[in-house]
């Protein structure tokens, strides 16, 4: 992937001269995101340029560069004698196949984002799509490839504010923060491969403020299923959301306190669903007629 | 025959989150989360090593205003013990009846909810919770280039470990 200096410069509000300096001396990349200080090094300098170019996609405007030798996580992309790559985190191999030049960066970027999500300070990351509606968040927990992006895209077409198609970011007061990465849509025309699309292309607006949760909906895509909302207790909701809670093993105490503060304000429901557009219609009908939010 | 020891709720290695009507218990040893409904939570709180099963039943009757017998308490203790939420395993024997039969018997005419402990395991890794799950096998891993392995599915994750 080429690095577009003008675009990056505008994004980071850095002067072109400053960015050129950073790129020309790119033996390491020190970033801080959500309170996690990460140093990234690679045997291949070009990797760091590509990682820099991809940062806005995986951490949408929520990181900064830092100076100094104190960091929490150290990544090193190591080229092996056979020409393949391994990725090390804090001097330990991240278990994986040996990666080709083509695959090492997607693998690393995935790990970088998950590491930050797991270690984030004073925030709990949930794997979920999130939209805002009348000042409240509708949180749609689900793993990747579970249809979150499709469902979120249908909701924002109906006027919901876009918060994220990947993470609900909860703070210690139980409020939901935006994580407005580009939507990773998987059109049939690309045979299931994903492409990044801005929420603006759906005619949507971005949610910018932290908001309380109004509804948490576990809506699993299942072909041939019927929409049938089952309301859950707060405890049942906690059990359902735990598998999607990224720091649950790393920091269970803070994760559970935060989840409690978030869920206590919200209605919690689950259903199977089929077509995303029809499901979005049904969801908004439910929200409006039952005055859930 | 009831277990001879008085049940004691486990405290070590647990993160406990109180909610208005339920208790969420996260076991740091097994990385499992358990949700105790109001009835199960009451029994668990009263497993202090001093209370016998009959004492807990008496306290529960006072608390709920409902007539309850020891079987209700034993149903809770049975589930708590099975999930290692007691200091020691507590053997319950419902006079030869199955748990199902006891539930039917206890449930008749009961106003309060039967005790229930629901459980779930936290995923083994952040990858399992994210984009590298392969619930139907290694075929799902091909093309998942961001995952540890694109060919091997181990423990439900596209990984060699």
CSV table of C-alpha atoms in Angstrom, one decimal:
chain,number,residue,atom,x,y,z
A,1,UNK,CA,0.0,0.0,0.0
A,2,UNK,CA,1.4,3.4,-0.9
A,3,UNK,CA,1.6,6.1,1.7
A,4,UNK,CA,-0.1,9.3,0.6
A,5,UNK,CA,1.9,12.0,2.4
A,6,UNK,CA,-0.5,14.8,1.7
A,7,UNK,CA,-3.5,12.8,3.0
A,8,UNK,CA,-1.6,11.6,6.0
A,9,UNK,CA,-0.3,15.1,6.8
A,10,UNK,CA,-3.8,16.5,6.7
A,11,UNK,CA,-5.1,13.7,8.9
A,12,UNK,CA,-2.4,14.2,11.5
A,13,UNK,CA,-2.3,18.0,11.2
A,14,UNK,CA,1.4,17.8,10.9
A,15,UNK,CA,3.4,19.9,8.6
A,16,UNK,CA,4.7,18.1,5.6
A,17,UNK,CA,8.3,18.7,6.7
A,18,UNK,CA,7.6,17.1,10.1
A,19,UNK,CA,6.0,14.1,8.5
A,20,UNK,CA,8.8,13.7,6.0
A,21,UNK,CA,11.2,13.7,8.9
A,22,UNK,CA,9.3,11.0,10.7
A,23,UNK,CA,9.1,8.9,7.6
A,24,UNK,CA,12.7,9.3,6.7
A,25,UNK,CA,13.8,8.2,10.2
A,26,UNK,CA,11.4,5.3,10.4
A,27,UNK,CA,13.2,2.6,12.3
A,28,UNK,CA,10.6,2.6,14.9
A,29,UNK,CA,7.1,3.8,15.4
A,30,UNK,CA,6.0,4.9,18.8
A,31,UNK,CA,2.2,5.4,19.2
A,32,UNK,CA,-0.1,5.8,22.2
A,33,UNK,CA,-3.7,4.8,21.8
A,34,UNK,CA,-6.2,4.6,24.7
A,35,UNK,CA,-3.4,5.0,27.2
A,36,UNK,CA,-1.4,2.1,25.7
A,37,UNK,CA,2.1,3.0,24.6
A,38,UNK,CA,3.3,0.8,21.8
A,39,UNK,CA,6.6,0.6,20.1
A,40,UNK,CA,6.7,-1.0,16.7
A,41,UNK,CA,9.9,-2.1,14.9
A,42,UNK,CA,10.5,-4.2,11.8
A,43,UNK,CA,13.5,-5.7,10.0
A,44,UNK,CA,11.9,-4.1,6.9
A,45,UNK,CA,11.7,-0.3,7.0
A,46,UNK,CA,9.0,-0.2,4.4
A,47,UNK,CA,6.7,-2.1,6.8
A,48,UNK,CA,6.7,0.9,9.1
A,49,UNK,CA,5.7,3.2,6.3
A,50,UNK,CA,2.8,0.9,5.5
A,51,UNK,CA,1.8,0.5,9.1
A,52,UNK,CA,1.8,4.3,9.4
A,53,UNK,CA,-0.4,4.5,6.4
A,54,UNK,CA,-2.9,2.0,7.8
A,55,UNK,CA,-3.1,3.4,11.3
A,56,UNK,CA,-6.1,5.7,10.5
A,57,UNK,CA,-8.0,2.7,9.2
A,58,UNK,CA,-7.5,0.6,12.3
A,59,UNK,CA,-7.4,3.3,15.0
A,60,UNK,CA,-9.6,6.1,13.6
A,61,UNK,CA,-7.9,9.4,14.8
A,62,UNK,CA,-7.5,8.0,18.3
A,63,UNK,CA,-3.8,7.8,18.7
A,64,UNK,CA,-0.8,10.0,18.9
A,65,UNK,CA,2.9,9.7,18.6
A,66,UNK,CA,5.1,9.8,21.7
A,67,UNK,CA,8.7,10.4,22.5
A,68,UNK,CA,10.7,8.5,25.1
A,69,UNK,CA,11.8,5.0,26.0
A,70,UNK,CA,9.0,3.9,28.2
A,71,UNK,CA,6.3,1.8,26.5
A,72,UNK,CA,3.9,-0.9,27.5
A,73,UNK,CA,4.0,-3.2,24.5
A,74,UNK,CA,6.8,-3.8,22.0
A,75,UNK,CA,6.2,-5.4,18.6
A,76,UNK,CA,8.9,-6.6,16.3
A,77,UNK,CA,8.3,-7.9,12.8
A,78,UNK,CA,11.2,-10.3,12.2
A,79,UNK,CA,12.3,-11.7,8.9
A,80,UNK,CA,13.5,-15.2,9.1
A,81,UNK,CA,16.3,-16.9,7.1
A,82,UNK,CA,13.7,-18.5,4.9
A,83,UNK,CA,12.3,-15.1,3.9
A,84,UNK,CA,9.1,-15.6,5.9
A,85,UNK,CA,8.1,-13.5,8.9
A,86,UNK,CA,7.3,-13.9,12.6
A,87,UNK,CA,5.8,-11.2,14.8
A,88,UNK,CA,7.1,-10.8,18.4
A,89,UNK,CA,5.2,-9.1,21.2
A,90,UNK,CA,7.3,-8.2,24.2
A,91,UNK,CA,10.0,-10.6,23.0
A,92,UNK,CA,7.6,-13.5,22.8
A,93,UNK,CA,6.6,-15.1,19.5
A,94,UNK,CA,2.9,-14.5,18.7
A,95,UNK,CA,1.9,-18.1,17.8
A,96,UNK,CA,1.1,-18.3,14.2
A,97,UNK,CA,2.1,-19.8,10.8
A,98,UNK,CA,5.3,-18.2,9.4
A,99,UNK,CA,3.9,-15.3,7.4
A,100,UNK,CA,4.7,-14.2,3.9
A,101,UNK,CA,5.5,-10.6,3.0
A,102,UNK,CA,1.9,-10.3,1.8
A,103,UNK,CA,0.2,-11.6,5.0
A,104,UNK,CA,2.5,-10.4,7.8
A,105,UNK,CA,1.1,-6.8,7.8
A,106,UNK,CA,-2.6,-7.7,8.0
A,107,UNK,CA,-1.8,-10.2,10.7
A,108,UNK,CA,0.2,-7.6,12.7
A,109,UNK,CA,-2.4,-4.9,12.3
A,110,UNK,CA,-5.1,-7.2,13.6
A,111,UNK,CA,-2.9,-8.0,16.6
A,112,UNK,CA,-2.1,-4.4,17.2
A,113,UNK,CA,-5.7,-3.3,17.3
A,114,UNK,CA,-6.7,-6.3,19.5
A,115,UNK,CA,-3.8,-5.6,21.9
A,116,UNK,CA,-4.8,-2.0,22.3
A,117,UNK,CA,-8.4,-3.1,22.8
A,118,UNK,CA,-7.3,-5.5,25.4
A,119,UNK,CA,-5.0,-3.2,27.4
A,120,UNK,CA,-6.9,0.1,27.0
A,121,UNK,CA,-6.7,2.2,30.1
A,122,UNK,CA,-10.1,3.1,31.7
A,123,UNK,CA,-12.0,1.7,28.7
A,124,UNK,CA,-13.6,-1.6,27.9
A,125,UNK,CA,-13.8,-2.7,24.3
A,126,UNK,CA,-16.7,-4.9,23.2
A,127,UNK,CA,-16.8,-6.5,19.8
A,128,UNK,CA,-20.0,-4.9,18.6
A,129,UNK,CA,-21.6,-2.6,16.1
A,130,UNK,CA,-23.0,0.6,17.6
A,131,UNK,CA,-25.4,3.3,16.4
A,132,UNK,CA,-26.8,6.3,18.1
A,133,UNK,CA,-30.5,7.0,18.2
A,134,UNK,CA,-32.1,9.9,20.0
A,135,UNK,CA,-29.1,10.3,22.3
A,136,UNK,CA,-28.8,6.6,23.2
A,137,UNK,CA,-26.7,3.8,21.9
A,138,UNK,CA,-28.0,0.7,20.3
A,139,UNK,CA,-25.2,-1.9,20.8
A,140,UNK,CA,-25.1,-5.0,18.6
A,141,UNK,CA,-22.5,-7.4,20.0
A,142,UNK,CA,-21.1,-10.0,17.6
A,143,UNK,CA,-18.0,-11.5,16.3
A,144,UNK,CA,-16.5,-10.6,12.9
A,145,UNK,CA,-18.2,-12.1,9.9
A,146,UNK,CA,-21.5,-12.2,12.0
A,147,UNK,CA,-23.2,-9.5,10.0
A,148,UNK,CA,-22.6,-6.5,12.3
A,149,UNK,CA,-21.4,-4.2,9.5
A,150,UNK,CA,-24.4,-5.0,7.2
A,151,UNK,CA,-26.8,-4.5,10.1
A,152,UNK,CA,-25.1,-1.2,11.1
A,153,UNK,CA,-25.1,0.0,7.5
A,154,UNK,CA,-28.9,-0.6,7.3
A,155,UNK,CA,-29.5,1.3,10.5
A,156,UNK,CA,-27.4,4.3,9.6
A,157,UNK,CA,-29.3,4.5,6.3
A,158,UNK,CA,-32.4,4.9,8.4
A,159,UNK,CA,-30.9,7.9,10.1
A,160,UNK,CA,-29.1,6.4,13.1
A,161,UNK,CA,-25.7,8.0,13.9
A,162,UNK,CA,-22.7,6.0,13.1
A,163,UNK,CA,-20.6,5.0,16.1
A,164,UNK,CA,-18.8,1.9,14.9
A,165,UNK,CA,-19.1,-1.4,13.0
A,166,UNK,CA,-16.4,-3.0,15.1
A,167,UNK,CA,-16.2,-1.9,18.7
A,168,UNK,CA,-18.4,-0.5,21.5
A,169,UNK,CA,-15.9,1.5,23.6
A,170,UNK,CA,-17.3,1.8,27.2
A,171,UNK,CA,-15.9,4.1,29.8
A,172,UNK,CA,-15.9,3.7,33.5
A,173,UNK,CA,-19.2,5.6,33.8
A,174,UNK,CA,-20.9,3.1,31.4
A,175,UNK,CA,-21.0,5.6,28.5
A,176,UNK,CA,-20.4,4.5,24.9
A,177,UNK,CA,-17.8,6.3,22.9
A,178,UNK,CA,-17.5,6.4,19.1
A,179,UNK,CA,-14.9,4.3,17.3
A,180,UNK,CA,-15.8,5.4,13.7
A,181,UNK,CA,-13.5,3.3,11.6
A,182,UNK,CA,-14.5,2.9,8.0
A,183,UNK,CA,-17.1,0.2,7.5
A,184,UNK,CA,-15.6,-3.1,6.3
A,185,UNK,CA,-18.3,-4.2,3.9
A,186,UNK,CA,-18.1,-7.5,2.0
A,187,UNK,CA,-20.0,-7.1,-1.2
A,188,UNK,CA,-20.9,-10.2,-3.1
A,189,UNK,CA,-19.2,-8.8,-6.1
A,190,UNK,CA,-15.9,-9.1,-4.3
A,191,UNK,CA,-16.5,-12.7,-3.4
A,192,UNK,CA,-16.6,-12.1,0.4
A,193,UNK,CA,-13.5,-9.9,0.5
A,194,UNK,CA,-13.9,-6.8,2.4
A,195,UNK,CA,-13.5,-3.2,1.3
A,196,UNK,CA,-13.5,0.0,3.4
A,197,UNK,CA,-16.4,2.4,2.9
A,198,UNK,CA,-16.9,5.6,4.7
A,199,UNK,CA,-20.2,6.1,6.7
A,200,UNK,CA,-20.7,9.2,4.6
A,201,UNK,CA,-21.3,7.1,1.5
A,202,UNK,CA,-24.4,5.8,3.3
A,203,UNK,CA,-25.7,9.3,3.8
A,204,UNK,CA,-25.1,8.9,7.5
A,205,UNK,CA,-23.8,11.2,10.2
A,206,UNK,CA,-21.1,10.4,12.7
A,207,UNK,CA,-21.8,10.2,16.4
A,208,UNK,CA,-19.3,12.2,18.2
A,209,UNK,CA,-20.3,12.3,21.9
A,210,UNK,CA,-20.2,9.6,24.5
A,211,UNK,CA,-23.8,8.4,25.1
A,212,UNK,CA,-25.5,6.0,27.5
A,213,UNK,CA,-26.7,2.6,26.2
A,214,UNK,CA,-30.4,2.4,25.4
A,215,UNK,CA,-30.6,-1.1,23.9
A,216,UNK,CA,-28.3,-4.0,23.7
A,217,UNK,CA,-29.4,-6.5,21.1
A,218,UNK,CA,-27.9,-9.9,20.4
A,219,UNK,CA,-29.1,-10.5,16.9
A,220,UNK,CA,-27.4,-13.5,15.3
A,221,UNK,CA,-27.8,-14.0,11.6
A,222,UNK,CA,-29.4,-17.3,10.9
A,223,UNK,CA,-30.8,-18.2,7.5
A,224,UNK,CA,-34.5,-18.9,7.6
A,225,UNK,CA,-35.0,-17.6,11.1
A,226,UNK,CA,-37.9,-15.5,12.3
A,227,UNK,CA,-37.4,-12.2,14.2
A,228,UNK,CA,-38.6,-12.8,17.7
A,229,UNK,CA,-37.3,-10.6,20.5
A,230,UNK,CA,-36.7,-12.3,23.8
A,231,UNK,CA,-36.0,-9.8,26.7
A,232,UNK,CA,-33.1,-10.7,29.0
A,233,UNK,CA,-32.4,-9.8,32.6
A,234,UNK,CA,-29.3,-7.8,33.3
A,235,UNK,CA,-27.5,-11.0,34.5
A,236,UNK,CA,-28.4,-12.9,31.3
A,237,UNK,CA,-27.2,-9.9,29.3
A,238,UNK,CA,-23.9,-9.9,31.2
A,239,UNK,CA,-23.4,-13.6,30.3
A,240,UNK,CA,-24.2,-13.0,26.7
A,241,UNK,CA,-21.9,-10.1,26.4
A,242,UNK,CA,-18.9,-11.6,28.2
A,243,UNK,CA,-17.7,-13.6,25.2
A,244,UNK,CA,-17.5,-10.4,23.2
A,245,UNK,CA,-15.7,-8.5,25.9
A,246,UNK,CA,-12.1,-8.2,24.8
A,247,UNK,CA,-10.4,-7.4,28.2
A,248,UNK,CA,-12.5,-9.9,30.2
A,249,UNK,CA,-9.5,-12.1,30.9
A,250,UNK,CA,-6.9,-9.3,31.2
A,251,UNK,CA,-8.9,-7.1,33.6
A,252,UNK,CA,-12.1,-8.9,34.7
A,253,UNK,CA,-12.8,-6.7,37.7
A,254,UNK,CA,-12.8,-3.4,35.7
A,255,UNK,CA,-14.6,-5.1,32.7
A,256,UNK,CA,-17.4,-6.4,34.9
A,257,UNK,CA,-17.9,-3.1,36.8
A,258,UNK,CA,-18.0,-1.2,33.5
A,259,UNK,CA,-20.4,-3.7,31.9
A,260,UNK,CA,-22.6,-3.4,34.9
A,261,UNK,CA,-22.8,0.4,34.6
A,262,UNK,CA,-23.5,0.2,30.9
A,263,UNK,CA,-26.2,-2.6,31.0
A,264,UNK,CA,-28.0,-1.3,34.0
A,265,UNK,CA,-29.3,1.7,32.0
A,266,UNK,CA,-30.4,-0.4,28.9
A,267,UNK,CA,-33.0,-2.8,27.7
A,268,UNK,CA,-31.4,-6.1,26.7
A,269,UNK,CA,-32.8,-8.5,24.1
A,270,UNK,CA,-31.8,-11.3,21.8
A,271,UNK,CA,-33.2,-12.7,18.6
A,272,UNK,CA,-32.2,-14.5,15.4
A,273,UNK,CA,-32.4,-12.5,12.3
A,274,UNK,CA,-32.2,-12.9,8.6
A,275,UNK,CA,-32.1,-10.1,6.1
A,276,UNK,CA,-30.4,-7.0,7.5
A,277,UNK,CA,-32.7,-4.4,5.9
A,278,UNK,CA,-35.8,-6.1,7.1
A,279,UNK,CA,-34.3,-6.6,10.5
A,280,UNK,CA,-33.4,-3.0,10.7
A,281,UNK,CA,-37.0,-2.0,9.9
A,282,UNK,CA,-38.2,-4.4,12.6
A,283,UNK,CA,-35.7,-3.1,15.1
A,284,UNK,CA,-36.6,0.6,14.6
A,285,UNK,CA,-40.3,-0.2,14.7
A,286,UNK,CA,-39.8,-1.9,18.0
A,287,UNK,CA,-37.6,0.9,19.4
A,288,UNK,CA,-40.2,3.5,18.4
A,289,UNK,CA,-43.4,1.8,19.3
A,290,UNK,CA,-42.2,0.4,22.6
A,291,UNK,CA,-40.4,3.7,23.3
A,292,UNK,CA,-37.3,1.7,24.3
A,293,UNK,CA,-35.2,4.8,23.7
B,1,UNK,CA,-29.1,-38.1,52.7
B,2,UNK,CA,-27.6,-34.6,53.0
B,3,UNK,CA,-23.9,-33.9,52.9
B,4,UNK,CA,-22.6,-33.7,56.5
B,5,UNK,CA,-20.6,-30.5,56.2
B,6,UNK,CA,-22.1,-27.1,56.2
B,7,UNK,CA,-21.7,-25.4,52.8
B,8,UNK,CA,-19.2,-22.6,52.6
B,9,UNK,CA,-19.3,-20.1,49.7
B,10,UNK,CA,-16.0,-19.8,47.9
B,11,UNK,CA,-14.4,-16.3,47.9
B,12,UNK,CA,-10.8,-16.7,46.7
B,13,UNK,CA,-10.2,-16.4,43.0
B,14,UNK,CA,-13.6,-14.9,42.3
B,15,UNK,CA,-14.7,-11.5,41.0
B,16,UNK,CA,-18.2,-10.8,42.2
B,17,UNK,CA,-20.5,-8.2,40.5
B,18,UNK,CA,-23.7,-7.5,42.4
B,19,UNK,CA,-26.8,-6.5,40.4
B,20,UNK,CA,-30.2,-5.6,41.6
B,21,UNK,CA,-31.7,-9.1,41.4
B,22,UNK,CA,-28.8,-11.3,40.4
B,23,UNK,CA,-25.1,-11.9,41.1
B,24,UNK,CA,-22.5,-12.3,38.4
B,25,UNK,CA,-19.5,-14.4,39.6
B,26,UNK,CA,-16.4,-14.6,37.4
B,27,UNK,CA,-14.0,-17.4,38.3
B,28,UNK,CA,-10.4,-16.4,37.7
B,29,UNK,CA,-9.3,-20.0,37.9
B,30,UNK,CA,-11.5,-21.4,35.2
B,31,UNK,CA,-12.3,-18.2,33.3
B,32,UNK,CA,-16.0,-19.0,33.5
B,33,UNK,CA,-18.8,-16.5,34.4
B,34,UNK,CA,-21.8,-17.6,36.4
B,35,UNK,CA,-25.1,-15.8,36.8
B,36,UNK,CA,-27.0,-16.6,40.0
B,37,UNK,CA,-30.6,-15.6,40.1
B,38,UNK,CA,-32.1,-14.1,43.2
B,39,UNK,CA,-32.8,-17.5,44.9
B,40,UNK,CA,-29.4,-19.0,44.1
B,41,UNK,CA,-27.7,-15.8,45.2
B,42,UNK,CA,-29.5,-15.8,48.5
B,43,UNK,CA,-28.5,-19.4,49.2
B,44,UNK,CA,-24.9,-18.7,48.2
B,45,UNK,CA,-24.6,-15.7,50.5
B,46,UNK,CA,-25.9,-17.8,53.4
B,47,UNK,CA,-23.4,-20.5,52.9
B,48,UNK,CA,-21.1,-19.3,55.6
B,49,UNK,CA,-20.0,-22.6,57.1
B,50,UNK,CA,-22.2,-22.0,60.2
B,51,UNK,CA,-25.6,-22.4,58.6
B,52,UNK,CA,-26.9,-25.9,58.0
B,53,UNK,CA,-29.1,-26.5,55.0
B,54,UNK,CA,-32.2,-26.3,57.3
B,55,UNK,CA,-31.0,-22.9,58.6
B,56,UNK,CA,-30.7,-21.5,55.1
B,57,UNK,CA,-34.2,-22.8,54.3
B,58,UNK,CA,-35.6,-21.1,57.4
B,59,UNK,CA,-33.8,-17.8,56.5
B,60,UNK,CA,-35.1,-18.0,53.0
B,61,UNK,CA,-38.6,-18.5,54.2
B,62,UNK,CA,-38.4,-15.4,56.4
B,63,UNK,CA,-36.9,-13.4,53.6
B,64,UNK,CA,-39.3,-14.4,50.9
B,65,UNK,CA,-42.4,-14.9,52.9
B,66,UNK,CA,-42.9,-18.2,51.1
B,67,UNK,CA,-43.0,-21.7,52.5
B,68,UNK,CA,-39.9,-23.5,51.3
B,69,UNK,CA,-38.3,-26.8,52.2
B,70,UNK,CA,-34.7,-27.9,52.2
B,71,UNK,CA,-35.0,-29.3,48.7
B,72,UNK,CA,-35.1,-25.8,47.3
B,73,UNK,CA,-31.8,-25.0,49.1
B,74,UNK,CA,-30.3,-28.3,48.0
B,75,UNK,CA,-31.1,-27.5,44.4
B,76,UNK,CA,-29.2,-24.3,44.7
B,77,UNK,CA,-26.3,-25.9,46.5
B,78,UNK,CA,-26.1,-28.7,44.0
B,79,UNK,CA,-25.7,-26.2,41.2
B,80,UNK,CA,-23.2,-24.1,43.2
B,81,UNK,CA,-21.1,-27.1,44.0
B,82,UNK,CA,-21.1,-28.3,40.4
B,83,UNK,CA,-19.7,-25.0,39.3
B,84,UNK,CA,-17.1,-24.9,42.1
B,85,UNK,CA,-18.5,-21.9,43.8
B,86,UNK,CA,-18.3,-23.7,47.2
B,87,UNK,CA,-15.1,-24.2,49.2
B,88,UNK,CA,-15.6,-27.9,49.0
B,89,UNK,CA,-17.7,-30.1,46.9
B,90,UNK,CA,-21.1,-30.7,48.5
B,91,UNK,CA,-22.7,-34.0,47.8
B,92,UNK,CA,-26.5,-33.8,47.5
B,93,UNK,CA,-28.7,-36.8,47.4
B,94,UNK,CA,-32.4,-36.1,46.8
B,95,UNK,CA,-33.4,-39.4,48.3
B,96,UNK,CA,-32.9,-41.2,45.1
B,97,UNK,CA,-34.9,-38.8,43.0
B,98,UNK,CA,-33.5,-37.1,39.9
B,99,UNK,CA,-32.8,-33.4,40.0
B,100,UNK,CA,-35.6,-33.0,37.5
B,101,UNK,CA,-38.1,-34.8,39.8
B,102,UNK,CA,-37.1,-32.6,42.7
B,103,UNK,CA,-37.5,-29.5,40.6
B,104,UNK,CA,-41.0,-30.6,39.7
B,105,UNK,CA,-41.8,-31.3,43.3
B,106,UNK,CA,-40.3,-28.2,44.7
B,107,UNK,CA,-41.8,-26.0,42.0
B,108,UNK,CA,-45.4,-26.9,42.7
B,109,UNK,CA,-47.1,-23.9,44.3
B,110,UNK,CA,-43.9,-22.0,44.8
B,111,UNK,CA,-44.0,-18.3,44.4
B,112,UNK,CA,-40.3,-17.6,44.5
B,113,UNK,CA,-38.2,-18.6,41.5
B,114,UNK,CA,-36.4,-21.9,41.5
B,115,UNK,CA,-32.6,-21.4,42.0
B,116,UNK,CA,-30.7,-21.1,38.8
B,117,UNK,CA,-27.1,-20.8,38.0
B,118,UNK,CA,-26.3,-20.1,34.3
B,119,UNK,CA,-22.7,-20.2,33.1
B,120,UNK,CA,-20.6,-19.3,30.2
B,121,UNK,CA,-16.8,-19.6,29.4
B,122,UNK,CA,-14.8,-16.6,28.5
B,123,UNK,CA,-13.0,-17.1,25.2
B,124,UNK,CA,-9.6,-18.5,25.4
B,125,UNK,CA,-8.0,-15.6,23.5
B,126,UNK,CA,-9.0,-12.3,22.1
B,127,UNK,CA,-8.6,-13.8,18.7
B,128,UNK,CA,-11.3,-16.3,19.5
B,129,UNK,CA,-13.7,-13.4,20.4
B,130,UNK,CA,-12.7,-11.5,17.3
B,131,UNK,CA,-12.2,-12.4,13.7
B,132,UNK,CA,-10.5,-15.7,13.9
B,133,UNK,CA,-13.2,-18.1,15.1
B,134,UNK,CA,-13.7,-21.2,13.0
B,135,UNK,CA,-16.7,-22.9,14.6
B,136,UNK,CA,-17.2,-25.3,11.6
B,137,UNK,CA,-13.5,-26.2,10.9
B,138,UNK,CA,-10.3,-25.2,9.2
B,139,UNK,CA,-12.1,-24.4,5.9
B,140,UNK,CA,-13.2,-21.1,7.5
B,141,UNK,CA,-9.6,-20.1,8.0
B,142,UNK,CA,-8.6,-19.8,4.3
B,143,UNK,CA,-8.6,-16.2,3.4
B,144,UNK,CA,-8.5,-15.0,7.1
B,145,UNK,CA,-5.1,-13.5,6.4
B,146,UNK,CA,-5.1,-11.5,9.7
B,147,UNK,CA,-5.4,-14.7,11.8
B,148,UNK,CA,-2.5,-16.8,13.1
B,149,UNK,CA,-3.2,-19.6,10.6
B,150,UNK,CA,-5.1,-19.7,7.4
B,151,UNK,CA,-5.0,-23.5,7.3
B,152,UNK,CA,-5.4,-24.8,10.8
B,153,UNK,CA,-8.3,-24.6,13.3
B,154,UNK,CA,-7.3,-25.3,16.9
B,155,UNK,CA,-9.8,-25.1,19.7
B,156,UNK,CA,-12.2,-23.1,17.5
B,157,UNK,CA,-9.6,-20.5,16.5
B,158,UNK,CA,-7.7,-20.2,13.2
B,159,UNK,CA,-4.4,-20.9,15.0
B,160,UNK,CA,-1.7,-23.6,15.3
B,161,UNK,CA,-1.8,-23.4,19.1
